[in-house]
Coordinates of C-alpha atoms in Angstrom, one line a residue:
Chain A
M638 CA 21.1 44.4 -49.6
R639 CA 17.6 44.8 -51.9
S640 CA 17.7 41.5 -52.6
L641 CA 17.5 40.6 -48.4
S642 CA 14.4 43.1 -48.3
T643 CA 12.6 41.8 -50.0
H644 CA 13.0 39.1 -48.4
R645 CA 11.8 40.4 -45.3
R646 CA 8.1 39.4 -44.7
H647 CA 8.9 36.0 -45.3
P648 CA 7.3 33.4 -43.2
L649 CA 10.7 31.8 -42.4
A650 CA 12.4 35.4 -42.0
G651 CA 11.7 35.5 -38.5
V652 CA 12.4 32.0 -37.9
L653 CA 15.1 32.5 -39.3
V654 CA 16.3 35.8 -37.2
L655 CA 15.8 33.5 -33.8
L656 CA 18.0 30.6 -35.2
I657 CA 20.5 33.5 -36.1
G658 CA 20.2 34.4 -32.4
L659 CA 20.8 31.5 -31.0
L660 CA 23.7 31.0 -32.2
L661 CA 25.3 33.7 -31.2
V662 CA 24.4 33.7 -28.2
G663 CA 25.5 29.9 -27.8
G664 CA 28.6 30.3 -29.4
V665 CA 29.7 33.6 -27.9
Y666 CA 28.4 31.5 -23.9
A667 CA 31.0 28.2 -25.6
A668 CA 34.4 30.6 -25.6
F669 CA 33.6 32.9 -22.9
A670 CA 32.7 30.1 -20.5
P671 CA 34.5 29.2 -17.4
R672 CA 36.8 25.6 -17.9
S673 CA 35.3 23.0 -16.6
A674 CA 37.8 22.4 -13.3
Q675 CA 40.1 19.2 -13.1
A676 CA 40.4 16.9 -10.7
E677 CA 44.3 16.0 -10.8
S678 CA 44.9 12.1 -8.3
L679 CA 46.8 13.9 -6.1
A680 CA 47.8 12.3 -3.0
D681 CA 48.8 15.1 -1.0
D682 CA 45.2 16.1 0.8
E683 CA 45.6 19.7 0.9
A684 CA 46.3 19.6 -2.7
L685 CA 42.8 17.6 -3.2
V686 CA 40.9 19.9 -1.1
E687 CA 41.7 22.2 -3.3
A688 CA 40.8 20.2 -6.2
G689 CA 38.0 19.5 -4.3
R690 CA 37.5 23.7 -4.4
K691 CA 37.7 24.5 -7.6
L692 CA 35.9 21.6 -8.9
F693 CA 32.6 23.0 -6.3
L694 CA 33.1 26.8 -7.7
V695 CA 32.4 25.5 -11.4
G696 CA 29.5 22.2 -10.7
C697 CA 27.5 23.3 -6.6
A698 CA 29.0 26.8 -6.4
S699 CA 25.9 28.4 -8.5
C700 CA 22.6 26.2 -5.9
H701 CA 25.4 26.2 -2.1
G702 CA 27.3 29.7 -2.7
S703 CA 31.4 30.3 -3.1
N704 CA 31.6 28.8 0.2
A705 CA 29.2 26.2 0.0
Q706 CA 27.1 28.4 3.2
G707 CA 23.9 28.1 1.0
L708 CA 21.9 30.9 -1.5
L709 CA 19.0 32.0 0.2
Q710 CA 15.9 33.7 -1.0
T711 CA 14.5 36.6 -1.1
R712 CA 11.2 34.7 -0.3
G713 CA 13.4 32.9 2.4
G714 CA 13.3 29.2 0.7
Q715 CA 16.9 29.2 -0.5
F716 CA 18.4 28.1 -3.7
G717 CA 21.0 24.9 -2.4
P718 CA 21.3 24.3 1.2
S719 CA 24.1 25.1 3.6
L720 CA 27.3 22.3 3.1
I721 CA 29.1 23.2 6.5
G722 CA 28.7 20.5 8.7
V723 CA 28.0 17.9 6.4
G724 CA 30.5 16.2 6.1
A725 CA 32.3 13.3 2.6
A726 CA 29.4 10.8 3.2
A727 CA 26.6 13.9 2.1
V728 CA 28.9 15.1 -0.3
D729 CA 30.0 10.6 -1.8
F730 CA 25.8 10.2 -1.7
Q731 CA 24.5 13.0 -3.4
V732 CA 27.4 12.8 -6.3
G733 CA 28.6 9.4 -6.1
T734 CA 24.0 8.5 -7.2
G735 CA 23.8 11.2 -9.9
R736 CA 21.3 12.8 -7.4
M737 CA 23.8 16.0 -7.4
P738 CA 24.1 17.9 -9.5
L739 CA 20.2 19.1 -9.7
A740 CA 18.4 18.4 -13.3
Q741 CA 16.1 20.8 -12.2
N742 CA 13.9 22.2 -9.5
S743 CA 11.6 20.1 -9.3
P744 CA 10.0 18.5 -4.9
Q745 CA 13.3 15.6 -5.2
A746 CA 15.7 14.6 -6.6
P747 CA 16.3 12.0 -8.5
D748 CA 19.4 9.6 -9.1
K749 CA 20.2 9.4 -12.1
P750 CA 23.5 8.7 -14.3
V751 CA 26.5 10.0 -12.3
I752 CA 28.4 13.5 -13.7
Y753 CA 31.5 13.4 -11.4
D754 CA 34.0 10.6 -11.7
A755 CA 35.5 8.6 -8.7
D756 CA 37.6 11.0 -8.8
E757 CA 37.1 13.6 -8.6
I758 CA 34.1 13.4 -6.1
E759 CA 36.1 12.2 -3.4
A760 CA 38.4 15.7 -4.5
L761 CA 34.7 17.6 -3.4
A762 CA 33.8 14.7 -0.7
A763 CA 37.1 17.0 1.0
Y764 CA 36.6 20.6 -0.1
V765 CA 33.5 19.7 2.4
A766 CA 34.4 17.4 4.7
S767 CA 37.2 20.0 5.4
L768 CA 34.9 22.4 5.7
A769 CA 33.7 21.5 9.4
P770 CA 34.2 18.3 10.7
G771 CA 30.5 15.3 9.3
P772 CA 29.7 11.7 9.2
A773 CA 32.9 10.4 7.2
I774 CA 32.9 7.9 4.3
P775 CA 31.4 5.0 5.5
G776 CA 33.9 1.7 5.6
P777 CA 33.3 -1.8 5.0
E778 CA 32.4 -3.1 7.8
Y779 CA 28.8 -1.1 7.0
Y780 CA 27.9 -2.7 4.3
D781 CA 30.4 -6.0 4.6
T782 CA 27.6 -8.2 4.9
S783 CA 29.7 -11.6 3.2
G784 CA 29.5 -14.8 5.9
L785 CA 26.5 -13.3 8.6
S786 CA 24.9 -15.3 10.1
E787 CA 20.5 -16.0 9.5
E788 CA 20.6 -14.5 13.3
E789 CA 22.5 -11.2 12.5
I790 CA 20.2 -11.0 9.6
V791 CA 16.5 -11.7 11.2
E792 CA 18.2 -9.4 13.6
G793 CA 18.1 -6.5 10.0
G794 CA 15.1 -7.2 9.0
E795 CA 13.2 -6.0 13.0
F796 CA 15.2 -3.9 12.2
F797 CA 14.4 -2.5 8.6
R798 CA 10.6 -3.1 9.2
T799 CA 11.3 -1.4 12.5
N800 CA 12.2 2.1 11.0
C801 CA 12.4 1.3 6.8
T802 CA 9.8 -0.1 6.6
A803 CA 6.7 2.9 6.8
C804 CA 8.6 4.8 3.7
H805 CA 10.3 2.4 1.2
N806 CA 7.3 -0.9 2.0
S807 CA 7.9 -4.1 3.4
V808 CA 10.4 -4.9 0.3
G809 CA 11.8 -2.4 -0.6
I810 CA 10.3 -0.8 -3.0
G811 CA 9.7 2.3 -2.2
G812 CA 6.7 4.4 -1.7
A813 CA 5.0 8.0 -2.1
L814 CA 5.4 10.8 0.0
G815 CA 3.7 14.1 0.5
G816 CA 4.0 16.9 -2.7
G817 CA 5.2 14.9 -4.8
R818 CA 8.4 13.9 -3.5
Y819 CA 9.1 9.9 -2.6
A820 CA 11.1 7.5 -1.4
P821 CA 13.1 5.7 -3.7
S822 CA 13.5 2.0 -4.2
L823 CA 16.2 0.9 -2.6
E824 CA 15.7 -2.7 -5.5
G825 CA 20.5 -2.8 -6.1
V826 CA 21.6 -0.3 -4.5
E827 CA 25.3 -0.3 -3.1
G828 CA 25.8 -1.5 0.2
K829 CA 27.8 1.6 0.7
Y830 CA 25.5 4.4 -0.5
F831 CA 22.9 2.3 1.9
A832 CA 24.8 3.8 4.9
E833 CA 25.5 6.4 4.0
A834 CA 21.7 7.8 3.5
M835 CA 21.5 6.4 7.0
L836 CA 24.1 8.7 8.1
T837 CA 23.5 11.8 6.7
G838 CA 20.3 11.1 6.0
P839 CA 19.4 13.3 1.9
Q840 CA 16.4 14.8 1.6
S841 CA 13.6 14.0 3.1
M842 CA 14.8 11.3 4.9
P843 CA 16.2 11.4 9.3
V844 CA 18.8 10.1 10.0
F845 CA 19.7 7.8 11.7
S846 CA 23.5 7.7 13.6
D847 CA 25.2 5.7 14.8
D848 CA 24.8 5.9 18.8
V849 CA 21.0 4.7 17.7
I850 CA 21.6 2.2 14.9
T851 CA 25.2 0.5 14.9
P852 CA 26.9 0.3 11.8
E853 CA 26.9 -3.5 12.7
D854 CA 22.6 -3.1 12.7
K855 CA 22.9 -1.2 10.0
R856 CA 25.1 -4.3 8.8
N857 CA 23.2 -6.8 10.0
I858 CA 20.1 -4.0 7.2
V859 CA 21.8 -3.7 4.2
A860 CA 22.2 -7.8 4.4
Y861 CA 18.3 -8.3 5.4
V862 CA 17.7 -6.4 1.9
E863 CA 20.0 -8.5 0.1
E864 CA 18.6 -11.5 1.3
I865 CA 14.2 -10.7 0.5
Q866 CA 15.8 -8.8 -2.2
S867 CA 18.3 -12.4 -4.1
A868 CA 14.7 -14.7 -2.4
P869 CA 12.6 -15.9 -5.2
A870 CA 9.2 -15.0 -5.5
N871 CA 7.0 -17.9 -4.2
G872 CA 3.7 -16.1 -4.9
G873 CA 4.2 -15.3 -8.8
L874 CA 4.0 -12.5 -10.3
S875 CA 4.8 -10.1 -7.8
L876 CA 3.4 -7.4 -9.9
G877 CA 6.0 -4.5 -8.8
G878 CA 5.4 -5.2 -5.2
V879 CA 4.0 -1.7 -5.2
G880 CA 0.5 -3.8 -3.1
P881 CA -3.3 -3.7 -3.5
V882 CA -3.0 -0.7 -5.6
A883 CA -1.7 -2.7 -9.2
E884 CA -3.4 -6.8 -7.9
G885 CA -6.9 -5.2 -7.6
L886 CA -6.0 -3.9 -11.5
V887 CA -4.7 -8.2 -13.1
G888 CA -7.4 -8.9 -10.8
W889 CA -10.7 -6.7 -12.3
L890 CA -9.0 -6.5 -15.8
V891 CA -7.3 -10.4 -16.2
G892 CA -9.1 -11.9 -14.3
I893 CA -12.7 -10.9 -13.9
G894 CA -12.3 -10.1 -17.9
G895 CA -11.6 -13.3 -18.5
L896 CA -14.8 -14.3 -15.9
V897 CA -16.9 -12.3 -18.1
L898 CA -15.2 -13.2 -21.7
A899 CA -16.1 -17.4 -20.7
A900 CA -19.9 -17.0 -19.0
L901 CA -19.6 -15.5 -22.5
W902 CA -18.2 -18.5 -25.0
I903 CA -20.4 -20.6 -22.3
T904 CA -23.7 -18.7 -23.3
K905 CA -23.0 -18.3 -27.4
A906 CA -25.8 -20.0 -29.6
A907 CA -24.1 -22.3 -31.1
M908 CA -24.1 -22.0 -35.3
R909 CA -26.8 -23.1 -37.0
V910 CA -26.7 -24.3 -40.4
R911 CA -30.7 -25.4 -42.2
K912 CA -31.6 -29.4 -42.6
Q913 CA -31.5 -30.7 -46.0
Chain B
M1046 CA -62.9 3.1 -29.2
T1047 CA -65.7 3.0 -30.8
V1048 CA -68.0 6.1 -32.5
A1049 CA -70.2 7.9 -30.3
G1050 CA -73.5 7.2 -30.9
R1051 CA -73.3 3.7 -31.7
P1052 CA -76.1 1.5 -30.3
P1053 CA -75.1 0.4 -26.7
H1054 CA -74.7 -3.8 -26.8
D1055 CA -74.3 -7.0 -24.1
S1056 CA -71.3 -5.4 -23.3
S1057 CA -71.5 -1.7 -23.2
A1058 CA -71.7 -2.0 -18.7
E1059 CA -68.6 -4.1 -17.6
H1060 CA -66.5 -1.9 -20.8
G1061 CA -67.6 1.7 -20.9
D1062 CA -64.8 3.9 -20.0
R1063 CA -65.0 6.0 -17.2
H1064 CA -66.6 9.4 -19.8
G1065 CA -69.6 6.4 -21.3
R1066 CA -68.4 5.5 -24.3
E1067 CA -67.4 2.1 -25.0
V1068 CA -64.2 0.0 -25.2
E1069 CA -63.8 -3.5 -26.8
P1070 CA -62.5 -6.0 -24.4
H1071 CA -59.1 -7.0 -24.8
T1072 CA -59.2 -11.2 -25.6
G1073 CA -55.8 -12.5 -25.8
D1074 CA -52.1 -11.2 -25.7
P1075 CA -51.3 -7.6 -26.7
V1076 CA -48.8 -8.9 -28.2
P1077 CA -48.7 -12.7 -30.2
D1078 CA -47.2 -15.1 -28.4
P1079 CA -44.9 -16.0 -31.0
G1080 CA -44.4 -19.8 -30.4
L1081 CA -41.5 -22.2 -31.0
G1082 CA -39.5 -21.8 -34.4
E1083 CA -38.7 -24.1 -36.5
H1084 CA -35.7 -25.9 -35.1
E1085 CA -32.3 -25.6 -36.2
Y1086 CA -29.9 -27.9 -36.6
R1087 CA -25.9 -27.3 -35.4
P1088 CA -23.6 -28.5 -38.1
T1089 CA -22.7 -31.5 -36.0
D1090 CA -26.2 -32.5 -36.0
V1091 CA -25.9 -32.5 -40.1
D1092 CA -22.2 -33.5 -41.6
S1093 CA -21.2 -36.8 -39.5
A1094 CA -17.7 -35.4 -40.0
A1095 CA -18.4 -32.5 -37.7
E1096 CA -19.7 -35.0 -35.1
K1097 CA -17.0 -37.0 -35.4
R1098 CA -14.2 -33.9 -35.1
A1099 CA -16.3 -32.6 -32.2
E1100 CA -15.8 -36.0 -31.0
R1101 CA -12.2 -36.4 -31.0
Q1102 CA -11.4 -32.2 -29.7
I1103 CA -13.7 -32.6 -26.9
A1104 CA -12.6 -36.4 -25.8
T1105 CA -8.6 -35.2 -25.9
L1106 CA -9.7 -31.9 -24.0
F1107 CA -10.4 -34.3 -21.1
G1108 CA -7.6 -36.9 -22.2
L1109 CA -5.1 -33.2 -22.6
S1110 CA -7.5 -32.8 -18.5
A1111 CA -6.1 -36.8 -16.9
L1112 CA -2.2 -36.3 -18.3
L1113 CA -1.5 -32.9 -16.5
T1114 CA -3.2 -34.1 -13.4
L1115 CA -1.1 -36.9 -14.5
A1116 CA 1.5 -33.9 -15.1
F1117 CA 1.1 -33.1 -11.2
C1118 CA 1.6 -36.5 -9.7
V1119 CA 5.3 -36.5 -11.1
A1120 CA 5.6 -33.5 -9.8
Y1121 CA 5.0 -32.7 -6.8
F1122 CA 7.8 -36.1 -6.8
A1123 CA 10.6 -34.5 -8.7
I1124 CA 10.3 -31.5 -7.8
G1125 CA 12.2 -29.5 -4.6
R1126 CA 10.4 -27.4 -2.7
N1127 CA 12.9 -24.6 -2.8
D1128 CA 14.1 -25.2 -6.8
T1129 CA 12.9 -21.9 -9.2
F1130 CA 12.4 -21.1 -11.9
A1131 CA 11.5 -17.4 -13.8
G1132 CA 12.5 -16.5 -10.8
T1133 CA 10.0 -17.7 -8.6
N1134 CA 8.9 -21.7 -6.9
A1135 CA 9.2 -24.8 -9.7
S1136 CA 7.0 -26.2 -7.3
N1137 CA 3.8 -23.7 -6.4
L1138 CA 4.5 -22.9 -10.8
V1139 CA 4.6 -26.6 -12.2
L1140 CA 1.3 -27.6 -9.5
G1141 CA -0.7 -24.8 -10.3
T1142 CA -0.6 -24.9 -13.6
T1143 CA -1.6 -28.9 -14.7
L1144 CA -4.4 -29.3 -11.5
G1145 CA -5.2 -25.5 -12.9
L1146 CA -5.2 -27.2 -16.2
A1147 CA -6.2 -30.0 -15.6
L1148 CA -9.3 -28.1 -13.9
L1149 CA -9.7 -26.1 -16.7
F1150 CA -9.8 -29.1 -20.1
I1151 CA -12.6 -30.5 -18.0
G1152 CA -14.8 -27.5 -18.2
I1153 CA -13.8 -27.0 -21.6
G1154 CA -14.7 -30.5 -22.5
A1155 CA -17.3 -30.5 -21.2
I1156 CA -20.0 -26.8 -21.7
Q1157 CA -17.5 -28.5 -25.2
W1158 CA -19.9 -31.8 -25.1
A1159 CA -23.4 -30.0 -24.1
K1160 CA -22.8 -27.3 -27.0
T1161 CA -22.5 -29.5 -30.0
L1162 CA -22.8 -33.3 -29.1
M1163 CA -26.3 -32.9 -27.4
D1164 CA -28.9 -32.3 -27.8
D1165 CA -30.4 -29.4 -28.3
H1166 CA -34.1 -29.1 -28.9
E1167 CA -36.6 -26.5 -27.7
I1168 CA -38.6 -28.0 -25.1
V1169 CA -42.2 -26.5 -23.2
E1170 CA -42.0 -26.7 -20.2
M1171 CA -45.4 -25.6 -17.8
R1172 CA -46.1 -24.2 -14.5
H1173 CA -48.0 -25.5 -12.1
G1174 CA -49.1 -23.3 -9.2
S1175 CA -47.0 -24.8 -6.3
G1176 CA -49.5 -24.2 -3.5
S1177 CA -51.0 -27.1 -0.9
S1178 CA -54.6 -28.1 -2.7
E1179 CA -57.4 -27.1 -0.7
Q1180 CA -58.5 -30.4 1.2
D1181 CA -54.8 -30.9 2.8
K1182 CA -54.7 -26.6 3.7
A1183 CA -58.6 -27.4 5.3
E1184 CA -57.6 -30.3 7.5
A1185 CA -54.1 -28.9 8.9
L1186 CA -56.4 -26.5 9.8
A1187 CA -58.8 -28.8 11.5
S1188 CA -55.9 -30.4 13.0
F1189 CA -54.6 -27.1 14.6
E1190 CA -57.9 -25.9 15.4
Q1191 CA -58.5 -29.0 17.1
G1192 CA -55.1 -29.6 19.1
A1193 CA -55.8 -26.1 20.6
A1194 CA -58.8 -27.1 21.9
E1195 CA -58.3 -30.2 23.8
S1196 CA -55.0 -28.0 25.3
G1197 CA -57.4 -26.1 26.4
F1198 CA -54.3 -23.4 25.5
G1199 CA -56.9 -20.4 25.1
R1200 CA -58.6 -21.3 28.3
R1201 CA -56.2 -22.7 30.9
T1202 CA -54.6 -19.0 31.4
L1203 CA -52.0 -19.6 33.9
I1204 CA -50.6 -22.5 32.2
R1205 CA -50.9 -20.9 29.0
N1206 CA -48.9 -17.1 30.8
S1207 CA -46.3 -19.3 32.6
L1208 CA -45.1 -21.2 29.7
L1209 CA -45.0 -17.9 27.5
T1210 CA -42.2 -16.6 30.5
S1211 CA -40.6 -19.7 30.4
L1212 CA -39.8 -19.5 27.0
G1213 CA -39.4 -15.7 27.6
V1214 CA -36.2 -16.2 30.7
L1215 CA -34.7 -18.5 28.4
G1216 CA -34.1 -15.5 26.5
L1217 CA -31.7 -13.7 29.5
P1218 CA -28.6 -17.0 29.2
A1219 CA -27.9 -15.5 25.0
V1220 CA -27.6 -12.6 27.0
V1221 CA -25.6 -13.1 30.1
L1222 CA -22.5 -15.0 28.5
L1223 CA -21.8 -12.3 26.2
A1224 CA -20.2 -10.9 29.9
D1225 CA -17.9 -13.8 28.2
L1226 CA -16.4 -11.8 25.3
G1227 CA -14.0 -9.7 27.7
P1228 CA -14.4 -6.6 30.4
L1229 CA -15.4 -3.8 29.4
P1230 CA -11.9 -2.0 28.4
G1231 CA -12.4 0.6 31.8
N1232 CA -9.6 3.4 31.8
A1233 CA -7.0 1.2 29.3
P1234 CA -7.8 2.8 25.9
R1235 CA -7.2 6.4 28.3
Q1236 CA -3.3 5.1 29.5
T1237 CA -0.3 3.8 28.1
V1238 CA 2.8 2.1 30.2
W1239 CA 4.4 5.4 30.3
A1240 CA 5.1 7.2 33.7
N1241 CA 7.4 8.7 35.5
G1242 CA 11.5 8.5 35.0
V1243 CA 10.4 5.5 32.5
R1244 CA 13.6 5.4 29.5
V1245 CA 12.9 6.1 26.2
V1246 CA 15.6 3.2 24.0
V1247 CA 15.3 2.7 21.0
D1248 CA 12.6 -0.2 19.5
V1249 CA 14.7 -3.8 19.0
S1250 CA 17.7 -3.2 20.6
G1251 CA 16.5 -2.1 24.0
E1252 CA 19.3 0.8 24.5
P1253 CA 19.1 3.8 26.7
L1254 CA 19.3 7.5 24.6
R1255 CA 21.3 10.5 25.8
L1256 CA 20.9 13.9 24.6
E1257 CA 23.8 13.8 22.1
D1258 CA 22.8 9.8 20.5
I1259 CA 20.7 12.1 18.4
E1260 CA 21.4 15.2 15.9
V1261 CA 19.2 17.3 14.3
G1262 CA 16.8 16.0 11.4
Q1263 CA 17.2 12.5 13.3
L1264 CA 14.1 9.8 14.1
V1265 CA 14.0 7.3 16.5
N1266 CA 11.2 4.2 16.7
A1267 CA 11.5 3.7 20.1
Q1268 CA 9.9 2.5 22.9
P1269 CA 10.0 2.2 27.0
A1270 CA 12.3 0.6 29.3
V1271 CA 10.3 -1.8 30.5
F1272 CA 9.9 -4.2 27.7
Y1273 CA 13.1 -4.5 28.2
E1274 CA 13.6 -5.3 32.5
T1275 CA 12.9 -8.2 33.8
D1276 CA 11.8 -9.1 37.1
E1277 CA 12.7 -10.5 40.6
A1278 CA 12.2 -14.1 38.4
G1279 CA 14.7 -12.8 35.2
E1280 CA 11.2 -13.7 33.0
P1281 CA 10.3 -10.3 30.9
R1282 CA 8.3 -8.1 32.1
Y1283 CA 5.4 -8.1 29.9
E1284 CA 5.8 -10.7 27.4
G1285 CA 3.0 -12.5 25.0
T1286 CA -0.4 -10.8 24.2
E1287 CA -0.2 -8.3 26.9
L1288 CA 3.4 -7.3 25.6
L1289 CA 1.5 -7.0 22.3
N1290 CA -1.7 -4.7 23.6
A1291 CA 1.1 -2.5 25.9
K1292 CA 3.4 -2.3 23.0
A1293 CA 0.7 -0.9 20.2
K1294 CA -0.2 2.2 22.6
A1295 CA 3.4 2.5 24.2
A1296 CA 5.4 3.0 20.7
V1297 CA 7.2 6.2 20.7
V1298 CA 8.9 8.6 17.6
L1299 CA 11.9 10.9 18.9
V1300 CA 12.3 13.4 16.8
R1301 CA 15.0 15.9 16.9
M1302 CA 15.2 19.3 15.3
L1303 CA 16.2 22.8 15.7
P1304 CA 15.3 24.7 18.7
D1305 CA 14.7 27.7 17.0
D1306 CA 12.5 25.8 13.8
L1307 CA 10.2 25.3 17.0
V1308 CA 7.1 27.4 16.0
N1309 CA 4.9 26.6 19.3
P1310 CA 6.0 26.7 22.6
E1311 CA 4.4 25.1 24.5
S1312 CA 5.2 22.1 22.9
A1313 CA 8.8 22.4 22.3
A1314 CA 8.5 22.6 26.1
K1315 CA 7.7 19.1 26.3
G1316 CA 11.0 18.3 25.5
V1317 CA 14.4 18.6 25.9
D1318 CA 16.6 21.2 23.2
G1319 CA 15.1 20.2 20.5
V1320 CA 14.1 16.6 21.4
L1321 CA 10.8 15.8 20.7
C1322 CA 8.4 13.5 21.5
F1323 CA 5.6 11.8 19.2
S1324 CA 3.0 8.9 20.0
K1325 CA 3.6 6.3 17.4
I1326 CA -0.1 5.5 16.9
C1327 CA -2.0 8.1 14.2
P1328 CA -5.2 9.4 15.7
H1329 CA -7.2 8.9 12.7
L1330 CA -7.5 4.7 12.8
G1331 CA -4.1 4.0 14.9
C1332 CA -1.8 3.1 12.2
P1333 CA 1.5 3.2 13.8
I1334 CA 3.4 6.5 11.8
S1335 CA 6.6 6.9 11.3
L1336 CA 7.4 9.2 7.6
W1337 CA 9.2 11.9 8.9
E1338 CA 10.1 13.8 6.2
Q1339 CA 12.7 16.2 8.0
Q1340 CA 13.0 18.8 5.9
T1341 CA 9.3 19.4 5.9
R1342 CA 9.3 18.1 9.5
N1343 CA 5.7 16.6 9.1
L1344 CA 5.1 12.8 9.9
L1345 CA 2.4 11.4 7.0
C1346 CA 0.8 8.9 8.0
P1347 CA 0.1 6.0 4.9
C1348 CA -2.7 4.6 5.7
H1349 CA -5.2 7.7 4.8
Q1350 CA -2.0 10.4 4.1
S1351 CA -3.6 12.3 7.7
T1352 CA -0.1 14.3 7.9
F1353 CA 1.3 16.1 11.3
D1354 CA 3.9 18.8 12.1
L1355 CA 6.3 17.8 14.6
S1356 CA 7.2 21.2 14.2
D1357 CA 3.9 22.4 15.2
G1358 CA 3.2 20.4 18.6
G1359 CA 1.9 17.6 15.8
Q1360 CA -1.2 20.1 14.6
V1361 CA -3.4 18.5 11.9
V1362 CA -1.9 20.1 8.9
F1363 CA -3.5 17.4 6.4
G1364 CA -5.5 14.3 6.2
P1365 CA -9.0 12.7 7.4
A1366 CA -7.9 12.8 11.4
K1367 CA -8.8 14.7 13.4
R1368 CA -7.1 15.6 16.6
A1369 CA -2.8 16.0 17.5
V1370 CA -0.8 13.6 17.5
P1371 CA -0.4 13.1 21.0
Q1372 CA 3.1 14.2 22.9
L1373 CA 4.6 12.2 25.1
E1374 CA 6.9 15.3 27.9
I1375 CA 10.2 13.5 28.1
G1376 CA 12.9 15.0 30.4
L1377 CA 16.7 14.2 31.1
D1378 CA 17.6 11.1 34.5
E1379 CA 20.5 11.8 36.9
E1380 CA 22.5 9.6 34.6
G1381 CA 21.4 11.6 31.3
Y1382 CA 18.9 9.6 30.1
L1383 CA 15.9 9.9 28.6
I1384 CA 13.2 9.7 30.5
A1385 CA 9.2 9.5 29.9
M1386 CA 8.0 12.5 32.1
G1387 CA 4.3 11.3 32.8
D1388 CA 1.6 9.5 30.5
F1389 CA -0.2 10.8 28.2
T1390 CA -2.8 13.3 29.0
V1391 CA -4.4 12.1 25.9
P1392 CA -5.6 9.2 24.6
I1393 CA -3.6 7.1 21.8
G1394 CA -4.5 6.2 18.5
P1395 CA -8.4 6.4 16.9
S1396 CA -10.4 8.5 19.1
F1397 CA -13.5 7.0 20.3
P1398 CA -17.1 8.6 21.3
E1399 CA -16.2 8.3 25.6
M1400 CA -13.1 10.2 24.7
Y1401 CA -14.0 13.1 26.2
Q1402 CA -16.9 12.6 28.8
D1403 CA -14.9 12.9 32.5

């Protein structure tokens, strides 16, 4: 003990104490933390809802409340909104694209690697759907675009340009909104998630209900986006398709820069030698 | 400068400075003309091997250009219009590359020729005045004066003045023809096709809307039903340019919010159960605005980021717009479909100077 006390003013002593403290806290937490619930693939609906409720209590309740009622902050904001009535489609979209669970508090939940597997997402969706009626997970009639005619794709384009391009850009590359929020790119998004986003209006996005934009209209929109994304870039390099900023940058740097270099070469005096 | 007290010499009157002191006259340039230096030679001027090499380089560039032009002609027929290469149109890519490089190589070859092989001895070319000779000037003036005297332009004032009048009046047709630029806009900037009883229908599909079709947080891009109606002869009531002009002013967005979230009672009263109808045309410079963030209930214009709070009657909360986005009062007809209760009460789109005059 004597040797320990003589080293207590060693420059690294503080770091060592901090490390021991962190290890202790982590170890104690690991020993006492609730085990993550596992969804068993059960045919029975009630069992599925129950499995979903268990998953919900572990993974979601800290923000959305233990009854999915949403948690309010004292200053009027909320930790998480109420999920009563959002329906299975909202859960399938948010969890299925990795937007939920939220990694950090930010203006917008980005899509990221999916945490839950398909069975767990199904259970979570069943639990949230059991709270109140809401949009169900859409079937293939919303996004199965095989065998669509040119006319249907063109009509999808009209709906897309009227309703979607304002935020998602005319080629679906996404764009900025206010306050750090943005409309994400539609590139490579599965058809099912298109339909779910239109049905439920996740985050900043408004709802586009079936009564206004019918399931056939939604399917045609999906077909149009697939069409423009698979079409070759006839204009050459698309530079991300984000518009005049990228194009102007390349024009000024590469285009005008190249012209300046050419002008330097043209006017540069040739090498001189003395005539013997 | 000379030392004071030195005896004056001849030029003292012209060259004395303001204090009576003498200065030496300037002779010649303050900076001497360096003249042309000794001509220096390029490697190609003195080394025949370098000269040959430069010759070969230039001929190669011109030859490559010819080959690329031929390749352009072959590619024009050989590559299909819809073939793709590396995600782009193969025909465009090859035609552009071959013709572009062919022109570039001619240019590089010509400049290289001038820089390495063409004679580059410096020469001096003196400047000359560009005016006419004194004799020419005097002749022209005499000729003009003779013409003026013979025509009596200064003496016969009646003729002169009537000629000037007729020439002046000739400017009028140019002004009168401006009337063909179109009729004055009249009341058009203050009116749209919206009127009491016109149904609000979904843009593109033209379907009428019931209250229950629209959920909280929903955005509907809508148009007046008249664009989808036909007259007695079965022709559309609005077509072509007329349709586009009318649509450009009549486009609206319908949004539904929780009635508790609406902070502006006057604006809420113009809607039905939290469904409000606003112009889709930005009152700043007329861009279509349908970027509605349903959580903040803000409508954002993508052009200059004007932001309007639709829960507060469309008031400007950010950006260069100077007035709220106009709201259209809506109601329900006897069949339960959404209708306009009248036209907009303020002009749509960009503000104009006469806007606030009655």
